[in-house]
Coordinates of N, CA, C and O in Angstrom, one line a residue:
M1 N 21.2 135.8 202.2 CA 22.5 135.3 201.8 C 22.3 134.9 200.0 O 21.4 134.7 199.8
T2 N 23.3 135.5 199.6 CA 23.3 135.7 198.1 C 23.5 134.2 197.4 O 24.1 133.3 197.9
E3 N 23.0 133.7 196.1 CA 23.6 132.9 195.4 C 25.1 132.7 195.4 O 25.4 131.3 195.8
L4 N 25.7 133.4 195.3 CA 27.3 133.4 195.3 C 27.8 132.7 196.7 O 28.6 131.6 196.8
Q5 N 27.2 133.1 197.6 CA 27.6 132.8 199.1 C 27.1 131.5 199.5 O 27.8 130.6 199.7
R6 N 25.6 131.1 198.9 CA 25.6 129.5 199.1 C 26.1 128.7 197.9 O 26.5 127.9 198.5
D7 N 26.2 129.1 197.1 CA 27.4 128.4 196.2 C 28.9 128.0 196.7 O 29.3 127.0 196.7
T8 N 29.3 128.9 197.3 CA 30.7 128.7 197.7 C 30.4 128.1 199.0 O 31.4 127.1 199.3
L9 N 29.6 128.2 199.8 CA 29.4 127.6 201.3 C 29.5 126.0 200.9 O 29.8 125.1 201.3
A10 N 28.2 125.6 199.8 CA 28.2 124.3 199.6 C 29.7 123.7 198.9 O 29.7 122.3 199.6
Y11 N 30.2 124.2 198.0 CA 31.5 123.8 197.9 C 32.3 123.6 198.9 O 33.3 122.5 199.1
G12 N 32.4 124.5 199.9 CA 33.2 124.5 200.9 C 32.9 123.4 201.5 O 34.0 122.5 202.1
V13 N 31.5 122.6 202.0 CA 31.2 121.6 202.6 C 31.5 120.4 201.9 O 32.2 119.6 202.7
V14 N 31.2 120.2 200.6 CA 32.0 119.3 199.8 C 33.4 119.2 200.1 O 33.5 118.0 200.0
A15 N 34.1 120.3 199.9 CA 35.5 120.1 199.7 C 35.6 119.3 201.5 O 36.9 118.7 201.4
A16 N 35.3 120.0 202.6 CA 35.7 119.3 203.7 C 35.3 118.2 204.1 O 36.1 117.6 204.6
A17 N 34.0 118.0 203.4 CA 33.8 116.3 203.7 C 34.6 115.4 203.0 O 35.0 114.5 203.3
S18 N 35.0 115.6 201.8 CA 35.6 114.7 200.9 C 37.2 115.2 201.5 O 38.1 113.9 201.7
A19 N 37.8 115.9 202.0 CA 38.9 116.1 203.1 C 38.8 114.8 204.2 O 39.7 114.1 204.6
C20 N 38.3 115.0 204.8 CA 37.5 114.4 205.9 C 37.6 112.9 205.6 O 38.4 112.2 206.5
L21 N 37.2 112.5 204.7 CA 37.2 110.8 204.1 C 38.5 110.9 203.6 O 38.8 109.5 204.5
L22 N 39.4 111.6 202.8 CA 40.4 111.2 202.8 C 41.5 110.9 204.0 O 42.6 110.2 203.9
V23 N 41.2 111.7 204.8 CA 42.1 112.0 206.0 C 42.0 111.1 207.1 O 42.5 110.5 208.0
W24 N 40.5 110.9 207.1 CA 40.1 110.1 208.4 C 39.4 109.0 208.2 O 39.6 107.6 209.0
I25 N 38.1 108.9 207.7 CA 37.3 108.1 207.7 C 37.9 107.0 206.9 O 37.7 105.6 207.1
I26 N 38.3 107.0 205.6 CA 38.8 106.0 204.6 C 40.2 105.2 205.4 O 40.1 103.8 205.7
P27 N 40.9 105.8 206.1 CA 42.0 105.2 206.4 C 41.6 104.3 208.0 O 42.3 103.3 208.2
A28 N 40.6 104.8 208.4 CA 40.2 104.2 209.7 C 39.4 103.3 209.6 O 39.3 102.1 210.5
H29 N 38.7 103.0 208.2 CA 37.7 101.7 208.3 C 38.1 101.0 207.3 O 37.2 100.5 206.6
T30 N 39.2 100.9 206.5 CA 39.7 99.9 205.7 C 40.8 99.4 206.4 O 41.5 99.5 207.2
P31 N 40.8 97.7 206.1 CA 41.7 96.8 206.3 C 43.2 97.1 206.1 O 43.6 98.0 205.1
E32 N 44.2 96.8 206.9 CA 45.1 96.7 206.6 C 45.8 96.3 205.3 O 45.0 95.1 204.6
Y33 N 46.8 96.9 204.5 CA 47.2 96.5 203.5 C 48.5 95.5 203.6 O 49.3 95.6 204.4
P34 N 47.8 94.2 203.1 CA 48.6 92.9 203.2 C 50.3 93.0 202.3 O 50.8 92.1 202.5
G35 N 50.1 93.7 201.2 CA 51.4 93.9 200.4 C 51.1 93.1 199.2 O 52.1 93.5 198.5
D36 N 49.9 92.4 198.8 CA 50.0 92.2 197.4 C 48.7 92.5 196.9 O 47.5 93.0 197.6
G37 N 48.7 92.9 195.8 CA 47.2 93.5 195.0 C 47.7 95.4 195.4 O 48.9 95.7 195.2
V38 N 46.3 95.6 195.5 CA 45.8 97.0 195.6 C 45.6 97.0 196.8 O 44.6 96.3 197.4
P39 N 45.8 98.4 197.5 CA 45.2 98.6 198.8 C 43.9 98.5 198.8 O 43.2 99.2 197.8
A40 N 43.0 98.3 199.9 CA 41.3 98.1 199.7 C 40.9 99.7 199.8 O 40.0 99.8 199.5
S41 N 41.8 100.6 200.2 CA 41.3 102.1 200.2 C 41.5 102.8 198.8 O 41.2 103.9 198.6
L42 N 42.1 102.2 197.7 CA 42.1 102.8 196.2 C 41.0 103.4 196.1 O 40.9 104.5 195.3
L43 N 40.3 102.4 195.8 CA 38.8 103.0 195.1 C 38.1 104.2 195.9 O 37.7 105.0 195.1
P44 N 37.3 104.0 197.1 CA 37.5 105.2 198.0 C 38.0 106.4 197.7 O 37.7 107.5 198.1
D45 N 39.5 106.4 197.8 CA 40.8 107.2 198.0 C 40.5 108.0 196.4 O 40.5 109.3 196.3
I46 N 40.1 107.4 195.5 CA 39.9 108.1 193.9 C 38.8 108.9 194.1 O 39.1 110.2 193.5
A47 N 37.6 108.1 194.5 CA 36.4 108.7 194.7 C 36.3 109.9 195.8 O 36.0 111.0 195.1
A48 N 37.0 109.7 196.7 CA 36.7 111.1 197.4 C 37.9 112.2 197.1 O 37.6 113.7 197.1
G49 N 39.2 112.0 196.2 CA 40.1 112.7 195.6 C 39.2 113.5 194.4 O 39.1 114.9 194.1
F50 N 38.5 112.4 193.7 CA 37.8 113.3 192.5 C 36.5 114.4 193.3 O 36.6 115.4 192.8
M51 N 36.1 114.0 194.3 CA 35.0 115.2 194.7 C 35.9 116.1 195.4 O 35.3 117.2 195.2
L52 N 37.0 116.4 195.9 CA 37.5 117.2 196.5 C 38.5 118.1 195.5 O 38.0 119.3 195.2
A53 N 38.6 117.4 194.1 CA 38.8 118.3 193.0 C 37.7 118.7 192.5 O 38.2 120.2 192.4
L54 N 36.9 118.1 192.1 CA 35.8 119.1 191.8 C 35.2 120.2 192.5 O 34.7 121.2 192.1
S55 N 35.1 119.9 193.8 CA 34.5 121.2 194.8 C 35.4 122.1 194.6 O 35.1 123.2 194.9
L56 N 36.9 121.9 194.8 CA 38.0 123.1 194.6 C 37.9 123.6 193.3 O 38.0 125.0 193.4
L57 N 37.6 123.2 192.2 CA 37.4 123.4 191.2 C 36.3 124.4 191.1 O 36.0 125.8 190.7
G58 N 35.2 124.2 191.6 CA 33.6 125.1 191.7 C 34.1 125.8 192.6 O 33.5 127.3 192.1
L59 N 34.7 125.9 193.6 CA 35.3 127.1 194.8 C 35.7 128.1 193.4 O 35.6 129.1 193.9
G60 N 36.8 127.6 192.6 CA 37.7 128.8 192.2 C 37.1 129.4 191.1 O 37.4 130.4 190.7
R61 N 36.0 128.7 190.5 CA 35.1 129.4 189.6 C 34.2 130.1 190.1 O 33.9 131.2 189.7
K62 N 33.6 130.1 191.1 CA 32.7 131.0 192.2 C 33.6 131.9 192.6 O 32.9 133.2 192.4
A63 N 34.7 132.1 192.9 CA 35.4 133.1 193.3 C 35.7 134.1 192.4 O 35.9 135.2 192.5
G64 N 35.9 133.4 191.3 CA 36.2 134.2 189.6 C 34.7 135.0 189.5 O 34.7 136.1 188.7
K65 N 33.7 134.6 190.1 CA 32.3 135.5 189.6 C 32.1 136.4 190.7 O 32.6 136.5 191.5
S66 N 31.8 137.5 190.4 CA 31.4 138.8 191.1 C 29.8 138.6 191.4 O 29.4 139.7 191.8
G67 N 29.1 137.3 191.3 CA 27.9 137.7 192.0 C 26.7 138.1 190.9 O 27.2 138.2 189.8
G68 N 25.4 137.6 191.1 CA 24.4 137.5 190.1 C 24.4 136.8 188.7 O 25.6 136.6 188.5
G69 N 23.7 136.9 188.4 CA 23.5 136.1 186.8 C 23.7 134.6 186.8 O 23.3 134.0 185.7
G70 N 24.0 134.1 188.0 CA 24.1 132.5 187.9 C 22.7 131.9 187.9 O 21.6 132.5 188.5
Q71 N 22.6 130.7 187.4 CA 21.5 129.9 187.4 C 21.6 128.9 188.6 O 20.1 127.9 188.4
T72 N 22.4 128.4 189.2 CA 22.3 127.2 189.8 C 22.4 127.9 191.1 O 22.6 128.8 191.3
A73 N 21.5 127.2 192.1 CA 21.6 127.3 193.6 C 21.5 126.1 194.3 O 21.2 125.3 194.0
V74 N 22.2 126.4 195.5 CA 22.5 125.1 196.2 C 21.0 124.5 196.6 O 20.1 125.2 197.2
R75 N 20.7 123.2 196.6 CA 19.6 123.1 197.4 C 20.0 121.8 198.3 O 20.7 120.5 198.2
W76 N 19.8 122.4 199.6 CA 20.6 121.8 200.7 C 20.5 120.5 201.1 O 20.8 119.5 201.2
R77 N 18.8 120.2 200.8 CA 18.3 118.9 200.9 C 18.9 117.6 200.1 O 19.2 116.4 200.5
H78 N 18.7 118.0 199.0 CA 19.8 117.3 197.7 C 21.3 116.8 198.1 O 21.5 115.8 198.3
L79 N 21.8 117.7 198.6 CA 22.8 117.7 199.0 C 23.1 116.9 200.4 O 24.1 115.9 200.0
A80 N 22.4 117.0 201.2 CA 22.2 116.1 202.2 C 21.8 114.8 202.1 O 22.6 113.7 202.4
R81 N 21.2 114.6 201.0 CA 20.8 113.3 200.7 C 21.5 112.5 199.8 O 21.8 111.3 200.2
F82 N 22.8 113.2 199.6 CA 24.0 112.1 198.9 C 25.2 112.3 200.1 O 26.0 111.3 200.3
L83 N 25.5 113.4 200.8 CA 26.6 113.6 201.3 C 26.3 112.5 202.8 O 27.3 111.8 203.3
I84 N 25.1 112.6 203.4 CA 25.1 111.4 204.8 C 25.1 110.2 204.2 O 25.8 109.7 204.9
P85 N 24.7 109.7 203.2 CA 24.8 108.0 202.7 C 26.1 107.9 202.8 O 27.0 106.9 202.7
C86 N 26.7 108.8 201.5 CA 28.4 108.6 201.6 C 29.4 108.6 202.9 O 30.2 107.8 203.0
A87 N 28.5 109.5 203.7 CA 29.3 109.6 205.3 C 29.3 108.4 205.7 O 30.2 108.0 206.9
L88 N 28.0 107.3 205.7 CA 27.9 106.3 206.6 C 28.3 105.4 205.9 O 28.2 104.0 206.1
L89 N 28.7 104.7 204.5 CA 29.5 104.1 203.7 C 30.3 103.4 204.3 O 30.5 102.1 204.7
M90 N 31.4 103.6 204.6 CA 32.8 103.0 205.3 C 32.3 102.6 206.5 O 32.5 101.6 206.5
P91 N 31.7 103.2 207.8 CA 31.6 102.4 208.7 C 30.5 101.1 208.6 O 30.6 100.3 209.4
A92 N 29.4 101.5 207.8 CA 28.4 100.6 207.4 C 29.4 99.2 206.8 O 28.9 98.2 207.0
M93 N 30.4 99.6 205.8 CA 31.2 98.5 205.0 C 31.8 98.0 206.4 O 32.0 96.7 206.4
S94 N 32.4 98.2 207.2 CA 33.1 97.7 208.2 C 32.1 96.8 209.3 O 32.5 95.9 210.0
L95 N 30.7 97.2 209.5 CA 29.9 96.7 210.5 C 29.2 95.6 209.8 O 29.1 94.7 210.2
F96 N 29.1 95.7 208.6 CA 28.4 94.8 208.0 C 28.4 94.0 206.7 O 28.0 93.0 206.1
G97 N 30.1 94.4 206.2 CA 30.6 94.0 204.9 C 30.3 94.8 203.6 O 29.3 95.8 203.5
F98 N 30.8 94.6 203.1 CA 31.1 95.4 201.4 C 29.8 95.0 200.6 O 28.9 95.8 200.3
L99 N 29.5 93.6 200.7 CA 28.1 93.4 199.8 C 26.8 94.2 200.3 O 26.1 94.8 199.6
P100 N 26.5 93.9 201.6 CA 24.9 94.5 201.8 C 25.3 95.8 202.2 O 24.4 96.8 202.0
A101 N 26.2 96.7 202.8 CA 26.6 98.1 202.8 C 26.6 99.0 201.6 O 25.8 99.7 201.4
G102 N 27.3 98.0 200.4 CA 27.2 98.5 198.8 C 25.8 99.1 198.1 O 25.3 99.4 197.4
I103 N 25.1 97.4 198.2 CA 24.0 97.3 198.1 C 22.6 98.4 198.7 O 21.8 99.2 197.9
A104 N 22.8 98.6 200.3 CA 22.3 99.3 200.7 C 22.5 100.9 200.4 O 21.6 101.6 200.2
F105 N 23.4 101.0 200.1 CA 23.8 102.5 199.7 C 23.2 102.9 198.5 O 23.1 103.7 198.1
M106 N 23.4 101.8 197.3 CA 22.9 102.2 196.1 C 21.4 102.3 196.0 O 21.0 103.3 195.5
V107 N 20.6 101.5 196.9 CA 19.0 101.7 197.0 C 18.9 103.1 197.8 O 18.1 104.0 197.2
V108 N 19.7 103.3 198.7 CA 19.6 104.9 199.4 C 19.7 106.0 198.6 O 18.6 107.1 198.2
I109 N 20.6 105.9 197.3 CA 21.1 106.7 196.5 C 20.0 106.8 195.6 O 19.5 108.1 195.1
Q110 N 19.3 105.9 194.9 CA 18.4 105.8 193.8 C 17.3 106.4 194.4 O 16.5 107.0 193.7
I111 N 16.6 105.9 195.7 CA 15.4 106.3 196.2 C 15.9 107.7 196.5 O 14.6 108.8 196.0
G112 N 16.8 108.5 196.8 CA 17.2 109.9 196.9 C 17.0 110.5 195.2 O 16.4 111.8 195.2
C113 N 17.4 109.9 194.5 CA 17.1 110.4 193.0 C 15.7 110.3 192.6 O 15.3 110.8 191.4
G114 N 14.7 109.4 192.9 CA 13.3 109.7 193.0 C 13.1 108.3 192.0 O 12.1 107.8 191.6
Q115 N 13.7 107.0 192.3 CA 13.6 105.9 192.0 C 12.7 105.0 192.5 O 13.0 105.3 193.6
R116 N 11.8 104.4 191.8 CA 10.8 103.9 192.7 C 10.3 102.4 191.9 O 9.8 101.9 192.9
R117 N 11.0 102.3 191.1 CA 10.3 101.1 190.5 C 11.4 99.9 190.9 O 12.4 99.9 190.6
W118 N 11.0 98.9 191.4 CA 11.8 98.0 192.1 C 12.7 97.1 190.9 O 13.7 97.1 191.4
F119 N 12.2 96.5 189.8 CA 13.3 96.1 188.7 C 14.4 96.7 188.7 O 15.4 96.4 188.8
P120 N 14.3 98.2 187.9 CA 15.6 98.7 187.8 C 16.6 98.9 189.3 O 17.4 98.9 189.0
M121 N 15.7 99.4 190.3 CA 16.6 99.7 191.7 C 17.3 98.2 192.1 O 18.3 98.6 192.4
T122 N 16.7 97.3 191.8 CA 17.6 96.0 192.1 C 18.2 95.5 191.3 O 19.7 95.7 191.6
L123 N 18.5 95.8 190.2 CA 19.4 95.5 188.9 C 20.7 96.7 189.1 O 21.9 96.0 188.9
V124 N 20.3 98.2 189.4 CA 21.3 99.2 189.1 C 22.0 98.6 190.8 O 22.9 99.0 190.8
S125 N 21.2 98.3 191.8 CA 22.0 98.1 193.0 C 22.6 96.9 193.3 O 23.9 97.1 193.9
V126 N 22.2 96.0 193.0 CA 23.0 94.4 192.8 C 24.1 94.3 191.8 O 25.5 94.1 192.3
A127 N 24.0 94.8 190.5 CA 25.0 94.3 189.8 C 26.2 94.8 190.0 O 27.4 94.4 189.7
P128 N 26.3 96.4 190.0 CA 27.6 97.0 190.1 C 28.5 97.0 191.2 O 29.4 96.8 191.2
V129 N 27.4 96.5 192.4 CA 28.3 96.3 193.5 C 29.1 94.9 193.7 O 30.4 94.3 193.8
L130 N 28.2 93.7 192.8 CA 28.8 92.6 192.9 C 29.9 92.3 191.8 O 31.0 91.8 192.0
L131 N 29.6 93.4 190.6 CA 31.0 93.5 189.6 C 32.2 93.9 190.0 O 33.4 93.8 190.4
V132 N 32.0 95.2 191.1 CA 32.9 95.8 191.9 C 33.8 94.7 192.6 O 34.9 94.5 193.2
Y133 N 33.2 94.1 193.6 CA 33.5 92.7 194.4 C 34.3 92.0 193.8 O 35.4 91.4 194.3
A134 N 33.9 91.2 192.8 CA 34.6 90.3 191.9 C 35.7 90.7 191.3 O 37.0 90.4 191.8
I135 N 35.8 92.2 191.0 CA 37.2 92.7 190.2 C 38.3 93.2 191.6 O 39.2 92.5 191.6
M136 N 37.6 93.7 192.5 CA 38.6 94.2 193.4 C 38.8 92.7 194.4 O 40.3 92.5 194.8
R137 N 38.1 91.5 194.6 CA 38.6 90.8 195.6 C 39.1 89.1 194.4 O 40.3 88.8 194.9
F138 N 38.6 89.1 193.1 CA 39.5 88.1 192.8 C 40.2 88.6 191.4 O 41.2 88.1 191.3
G139 N 40.2 89.6 190.9 CA 40.7 90.3 189.9 C 41.8 90.9 190.4 O 43.2 90.6 189.8
L140 N 42.0 91.8 191.4 CA 43.1 92.4 191.8 C 43.8 91.8 193.3 O 44.6 92.2 194.0
G141 N 42.7 91.1 193.9 CA 43.4 90.4 195.1 C 43.0 91.3 196.3 O 43.9 91.2 197.3
V142 N 42.5 92.2 196.3 CA 42.0 93.3 197.3 C 41.6 92.5 198.5 O 40.3 92.0 198.0
P143 N 42.0 92.3 199.9 CA 40.8 92.1 200.7 C 40.0 93.0 201.0 O 39.7 94.1 201.2
M144 N 38.4 92.2 200.7 CA 37.3 93.2 200.8 C 36.4 93.1 202.3 O 36.6 91.7 202.8
P145 N 36.3 94.0 202.9 CA 35.2 94.0 204.1 C 34.4 93.1 204.3 O 33.5 93.3 203.3

């Protein structure tokens, strides 16, 4: 398998995962929209939309190349380290709630990136999740799971 084929396959997998998030996973695991504020699916929809757009952009760029000369190769384990926690995030939120699932998600992503020091890991895991929760719940009035 050539580098072009591997990269095209990887972009295709990310595009399919993003489309799955947008069409099935996010709508199935977010609470009903009560009519005030913004829907709870707004932020996940934006993130999945960006992932889909960037993967389609990558597919378009790879289609324009004729192979060889590229310097990037797909690292399947690295890709799986991010896609698997992303796929499990919404079901975990519906089971455990936003705060525990969000903090656990951030810890898993940091461990996947190589972070091993407990203080930065705790700070980076807790602070953004609490900030997003406060903004969504109290600022925008979105019911959080």
